[in-house]
mmCIF file of C-alpha atoms in Angstrom:
data_model
loop_
_atom_site.group_PDB
_atom_site.id
_atom_site.type_symbol
_atom_site.label_atom_id
_atom_site.label_comp_id
_atom_site.label_asym_id
_atom_site.label_seq_id
_atom_site.Cartn_x
_atom_site.Cartn_y
_atom_site.Cartn_z
ATOM 1 C CA MET X 1 73.275 -40.352 -23.298
ATOM 2 C CA PRO X 2 73.404 -38.466 -26.631
ATOM 3 C CA GLN X 3 70.787 -35.824 -27.299
ATOM 4 C CA LEU X 4 68.541 -35.601 -30.345
ATOM 5 C CA ALA X 5 68.948 -32.625 -32.661
ATOM 6 C CA PRO X 6 65.941 -31.530 -34.733
ATOM 7 C CA ARG X 7 66.091 -31.868 -38.485
ATOM 8 C CA PRO X 8 65.254 -28.740 -40.475
ATOM 9 C CA LEU X 9 62.011 -28.545 -42.410
ATOM 10 C CA PRO X 10 63.110 -28.867 -46.069
ATOM 11 C CA TYR X 11 60.448 -26.483 -47.438
ATOM 12 C CA SER X 12 58.392 -23.517 -46.244
ATOM 13 C CA ASP X 13 55.132 -24.343 -47.985
ATOM 14 C CA LEU X 14 53.705 -26.880 -50.416
ATOM 15 C CA PRO X 15 50.799 -26.928 -52.858
ATOM 16 C CA GLY X 16 47.745 -27.349 -50.664
ATOM 17 C CA LEU X 17 49.691 -26.992 -47.398
ATOM 18 C CA SER X 18 50.288 -23.431 -46.248
ATOM 19 C CA ALA X 19 53.421 -22.032 -44.661
ATOM 20 C CA ARG X 20 51.491 -21.425 -41.438
ATOM 21 C CA GLN X 21 50.174 -24.985 -41.314
ATOM 22 C CA LEU X 22 53.617 -26.479 -41.879
ATOM 23 C CA ALA X 23 55.289 -24.114 -39.403
ATOM 24 C CA GLU X 24 52.830 -25.008 -36.640
ATOM 25 C CA HIS X 25 53.231 -28.695 -37.414
ATOM 26 C CA TYR X 26 57.009 -28.359 -37.262
ATOM 27 C CA LYS X 27 56.746 -26.707 -33.824
ATOM 28 C CA LEU X 28 54.917 -29.789 -32.589
ATOM 29 C CA TYR X 29 57.746 -31.961 -33.894
ATOM 30 C CA LEU X 30 60.263 -29.795 -32.016
ATOM 31 C CA GLY X 31 58.290 -30.463 -28.848
ATOM 32 C CA TYR X 32 58.734 -34.208 -29.313
ATOM 33 C CA VAL X 33 62.469 -33.734 -29.788
ATOM 34 C CA ASN X 34 62.708 -31.687 -26.594
ATOM 35 C CA LYS X 35 60.598 -34.092 -24.552
ATOM 36 C CA THR X 36 62.591 -37.099 -25.755
ATOM 37 C CA ASN X 37 65.783 -35.411 -24.592
ATOM 38 C CA GLU X 38 64.151 -34.527 -21.268
ATOM 39 C CA ILE X 39 63.046 -38.142 -20.749
ATOM 40 C CA TRP X 40 66.530 -39.409 -21.540
ATOM 41 C CA ASP X 41 67.996 -36.998 -18.989
ATOM 42 C CA LEU X 42 65.557 -38.184 -16.311
ATOM 43 C CA LEU X 43 66.343 -41.823 -17.077
ATOM 44 C CA GLN X 44 69.923 -41.224 -15.977
ATOM 45 C CA THR X 45 68.874 -40.863 -12.341
ATOM 46 C CA VAL X 46 65.438 -42.504 -12.010
ATOM 47 C CA ASP X 47 65.032 -45.122 -9.277
ATOM 48 C CA ARG X 48 65.013 -48.543 -10.933
ATOM 49 C CA GLN X 49 64.702 -50.423 -7.645
ATOM 50 C CA SER X 50 61.072 -49.310 -7.314
ATOM 51 C CA ALA X 51 60.103 -50.414 -10.860
ATOM 52 C CA ASN X 52 56.516 -51.666 -10.888
ATOM 53 C CA SER X 53 54.079 -52.552 -13.678
ATOM 54 C CA THR X 54 51.116 -50.773 -12.034
ATOM 55 C CA TYR X 55 52.974 -47.523 -11.500
ATOM 56 C CA SER X 56 56.534 -46.412 -11.022
ATOM 57 C CA PRO X 57 58.506 -43.408 -12.266
ATOM 58 C CA TYR X 58 60.707 -45.744 -14.301
ATOM 59 C CA ARG X 59 57.710 -47.373 -15.997
ATOM 60 C CA GLU X 60 56.177 -44.000 -16.868
ATOM 61 C CA LEU X 61 59.407 -42.665 -18.343
ATOM 62 C CA LYS X 62 59.933 -45.784 -20.465
ATOM 63 C CA LEU X 63 56.338 -45.740 -21.695
ATOM 64 C CA GLU X 64 56.392 -42.057 -22.605
ATOM 65 C CA GLU X 65 59.774 -42.549 -24.261
ATOM 66 C CA THR X 66 58.001 -44.686 -26.876
ATOM 67 C CA PHE X 67 55.422 -41.948 -27.466
ATOM 68 C CA ALA X 68 57.892 -39.065 -27.693
ATOM 69 C CA LEU X 69 60.588 -40.858 -29.695
ATOM 70 C CA ASN X 70 58.112 -42.347 -32.159
ATOM 71 C CA GLY X 71 56.676 -38.840 -32.461
ATOM 72 C CA VAL X 72 60.116 -37.662 -33.557
ATOM 73 C CA LYS X 73 60.771 -40.508 -35.978
ATOM 74 C CA LEU X 74 57.332 -40.514 -37.590
ATOM 75 C CA HIS X 75 57.343 -36.755 -38.139
ATOM 76 C CA GLU X 76 60.806 -36.897 -39.694
ATOM 77 C CA LEU X 77 59.652 -39.602 -42.096
ATOM 78 C CA TYR X 78 56.471 -37.657 -42.876
ATOM 79 C CA PHE X 79 58.196 -34.356 -43.610
ATOM 80 C CA ALA X 80 60.856 -36.095 -45.718
ATOM 81 C CA ASN X 81 58.383 -37.927 -47.965
ATOM 82 C CA LEU X 82 56.669 -34.676 -48.925
ATOM 83 C CA GLY X 83 57.999 -32.096 -51.359
ATOM 84 C CA GLY X 84 57.774 -34.216 -54.498
ATOM 85 C CA SER X 85 55.515 -33.952 -57.519
ATOM 86 C CA GLY X 86 53.005 -36.586 -56.431
ATOM 87 C CA GLY X 87 51.194 -38.554 -59.081
ATOM 88 C CA PRO X 88 51.185 -42.344 -59.392
ATOM 89 C CA PRO X 89 54.033 -44.366 -57.863
ATOM 90 C CA THR X 90 57.259 -44.355 -59.872
ATOM 91 C CA GLY X 91 60.495 -46.319 -59.759
ATOM 92 C CA GLU X 92 61.004 -49.511 -57.800
ATOM 93 C CA ILE X 93 58.073 -48.977 -55.448
ATOM 94 C CA SER X 94 55.644 -49.052 -58.377
ATOM 95 C CA PHE X 95 56.571 -52.679 -59.119
ATOM 96 C CA PHE X 96 55.903 -53.802 -55.549
ATOM 97 C CA ILE X 97 52.665 -51.842 -55.245
ATOM 98 C CA GLN X 98 51.455 -53.492 -58.456
ATOM 99 C CA ARG X 99 52.555 -56.903 -57.186
ATOM 100 C CA ASP X 100 51.124 -56.671 -53.673
ATOM 101 C CA PHE X 101 47.981 -54.574 -54.221
ATOM 102 C CA GLY X 102 47.104 -55.509 -57.802
ATOM 103 C CA SER X 103 47.386 -51.979 -59.166
ATOM 104 C CA ALA X 104 48.360 -48.460 -58.170
ATOM 105 C CA SER X 105 44.670 -47.580 -58.163
ATOM 106 C CA SER X 106 43.840 -50.384 -55.718
ATOM 107 C CA TRP X 107 46.659 -49.307 -53.416
ATOM 108 C CA THR X 108 45.523 -45.672 -53.544
ATOM 109 C CA THR X 109 41.953 -46.648 -52.701
ATOM 110 C CA ASP X 110 43.121 -48.666 -49.697
ATOM 111 C CA PHE X 111 45.594 -46.033 -48.510
ATOM 112 C CA ARG X 112 42.956 -43.300 -48.699
ATOM 113 C CA ALA X 113 40.466 -45.454 -46.791
ATOM 114 C CA LEU X 114 43.107 -46.091 -44.156
ATOM 115 C CA GLY X 115 43.680 -42.351 -43.935
ATOM 116 C CA LEU X 116 40.037 -41.885 -43.000
ATOM 117 C CA ALA X 117 40.050 -44.837 -40.589
ATOM 118 C CA ALA X 118 43.277 -44.092 -38.713
ATOM 119 C CA ARG X 119 43.360 -41.731 -35.748
ATOM 120 C CA GLY X 120 47.066 -40.946 -35.903
ATOM 121 C CA TRP X 121 49.194 -42.327 -38.708
ATOM 122 C CA ARG X 122 48.981 -44.476 -41.794
ATOM 123 C CA ILE X 123 52.062 -46.163 -43.186
ATOM 124 C CA LEU X 124 52.962 -48.030 -46.353
ATOM 125 C CA ALA X 125 55.521 -50.492 -45.023
ATOM 126 C CA LEU X 126 57.666 -53.388 -46.163
ATOM 127 C CA ASP X 127 57.262 -56.404 -43.888
ATOM 128 C CA ILE X 128 60.672 -58.007 -43.436
ATOM 129 C CA ASN X 129 59.203 -61.439 -42.689
ATOM 130 C CA ASP X 130 56.813 -61.941 -45.605
ATOM 131 C CA ARG X 131 58.667 -59.509 -47.921
ATOM 132 C CA THR X 132 55.473 -57.797 -49.039
ATOM 133 C CA LEU X 133 54.027 -54.303 -48.736
ATOM 134 C CA HIS X 134 51.253 -53.536 -46.261
ATOM 135 C CA ASN X 135 49.220 -50.478 -45.360
ATOM 136 C CA PHE X 136 49.273 -50.181 -41.563
ATOM 137 C CA LEU X 137 47.649 -47.678 -39.205
ATOM 138 C CA LEU X 138 48.668 -46.270 -35.845
ATOM 139 C CA ASP X 139 46.061 -44.699 -33.589
ATOM 140 C CA ALA X 140 48.853 -43.001 -31.619
ATOM 141 C CA HIS X 141 52.624 -42.766 -31.955
ATOM 142 C CA ASN X 142 52.947 -45.905 -29.838
ATOM 143 C CA VAL X 143 49.652 -47.687 -30.582
ATOM 144 C CA GLY X 144 49.374 -49.976 -33.593
ATOM 145 C CA GLY X 145 52.904 -50.396 -34.919
ATOM 146 C CA ILE X 146 54.017 -53.680 -36.488
ATOM 147 C CA GLN X 147 57.446 -55.032 -35.565
ATOM 148 C CA ARG X 148 59.974 -55.838 -38.300
ATOM 149 C CA SER X 149 58.310 -53.579 -40.825
ATOM 150 C CA VAL X 150 60.077 -50.772 -42.674
ATOM 151 C CA PRO X 151 58.098 -47.520 -43.111
ATOM 152 C CA LEU X 152 58.302 -46.394 -46.733
ATOM 153 C CA LEU X 153 55.552 -43.768 -46.940
ATOM 154 C CA VAL X 154 54.212 -42.067 -43.808
ATOM 155 C CA LEU X 155 51.131 -39.867 -43.478
ATOM 156 C CA ASP X 156 50.143 -37.922 -40.363
ATOM 157 C CA VAL X 157 46.351 -37.808 -40.024
ATOM 158 C CA TYR X 158 46.171 -36.179 -36.609
ATOM 159 C CA GLU X 159 44.060 -33.014 -36.894
ATOM 160 C CA HIS X 160 47.099 -30.855 -36.147
ATOM 161 C CA ALA X 161 48.483 -31.823 -39.578
ATOM 162 C CA TYR X 162 45.678 -30.125 -41.517
ATOM 163 C CA LEU X 163 43.255 -28.226 -39.255
ATOM 164 C CA LEU X 164 44.515 -24.735 -40.126
ATOM 165 C CA ASP X 165 44.136 -25.345 -43.860
ATOM 166 C CA TYR X 166 41.153 -27.693 -44.031
ATOM 167 C CA GLY X 167 39.284 -27.550 -40.746
ATOM 168 C CA THR X 168 37.853 -31.016 -40.200
ATOM 169 C CA ASN X 169 37.834 -31.906 -43.920
ATOM 170 C CA ARG X 170 40.413 -34.670 -43.836
ATOM 171 C CA ALA X 171 39.544 -35.877 -47.353
ATOM 172 C CA HIS X 172 40.787 -32.612 -48.874
ATOM 173 C CA TYR X 173 43.981 -32.885 -46.845
ATOM 174 C CA LEU X 174 44.506 -36.373 -48.275
ATOM 175 C CA ASP X 175 44.269 -34.860 -51.761
ATOM 176 C CA ALA X 176 47.044 -32.420 -50.850
ATOM 177 C CA PHE X 177 49.183 -35.224 -49.436
ATOM 178 C CA PHE X 178 48.938 -37.301 -52.610
ATOM 179 C CA TYR X 179 49.779 -34.211 -54.664
ATOM 180 C CA ASN X 180 53.065 -33.781 -52.758
ATOM 181 C CA ILE X 181 54.399 -37.337 -52.333
ATOM 182 C CA ASP X 182 58.119 -37.627 -53.062
ATOM 183 C CA TRP X 183 58.389 -41.058 -54.680
ATOM 184 C CA GLN X 184 62.147 -40.685 -54.975
ATOM 185 C CA GLU X 185 62.350 -40.577 -51.179
ATOM 186 C CA VAL X 186 60.094 -43.633 -50.923
ATOM 187 C CA ASN X 187 62.400 -45.504 -53.301
ATOM 188 C CA ARG X 188 65.464 -44.461 -51.291
ATOM 189 C CA ARG X 189 63.899 -46.114 -48.246
ATOM 190 C CA LEU X 190 63.128 -49.268 -50.216
ATOM 191 C CA ARG X 191 66.468 -49.756 -51.996
ATOM 192 C CA PRO X 192 68.488 -51.055 -49.022
ATOM 193 C CA TYR X 193 66.137 -54.052 -48.986
ATOM 194 C CA LEU X 194 66.576 -54.888 -52.685
ATOM 195 C CA ARG X 195 69.272 -57.174 -53.957
ATOM 196 C CA ARG X 196 72.286 -55.156 -55.019
ATOM 197 C CA ASN X 197 72.376 -53.499 -58.420
ATOM 198 C CA THR X 198 68.862 -54.505 -59.435
ATOM 199 C CA PRO X 199 67.734 -52.174 -62.246
ATOM 200 C CA VAL X 200 64.058 -51.247 -62.304
ATOM 201 C CA ALA X 201 63.599 -52.906 -65.701
ATOM 202 C CA THR X 202 64.591 -56.326 -64.306
ATOM 203 C CA LEU X 203 62.550 -56.346 -61.098
ATOM 204 C CA ASN X 204 60.893 -59.690 -60.430
ATOM 205 C CA GLU X 205 59.471 -61.761 -57.583
ATOM 206 C CA ASP X 206 62.874 -62.507 -56.039
ATOM 207 C CA VAL X 207 64.602 -59.146 -55.757
ATOM 208 C CA LEU X 208 64.002 -58.479 -52.065
ATOM 209 C CA THR X 209 66.831 -59.543 -49.760
#
């Protein structure tokens, strides 16, 4: 089975997020990469004949695979959608936020509230079935995800993401997150689900594939 390779952190510090905070957070991400690879190695030889839903080594490896691998994927999305200039949504995503939440202000209010309510992650996602945006929360890497939804903007609200800089003041950390959102990255994630060659100026209700 192929092994995961960690992605580099694309910045050393950000406004409101110190180099130490980001470095410690990145170390945690590396741990998820290493543990995912370890689980995959163990799955090569684990006894599948004894598989059992109450307990079995195979069950435990497959369950923890979802935790470790989602930990990798979510952190990669989180780190990649930081490093921008923040501010209100721009580009294609602004149209869909306006359409599905009523206004950028209404979306921001809901996303911030979700950031205080969630225990692990909050995600602005495109639902493939209803073709609308939703704010979803995850209480753990593998608790609360919605199938057939595409994560567009990901925020880590575990304490490890902000404790060194803000203690337990999550609200101030949310301010720093909004200040650093990279809307260009969010739009890159959205574009594969738009009809081809749709300029921003001509977006309408029927542009999602």
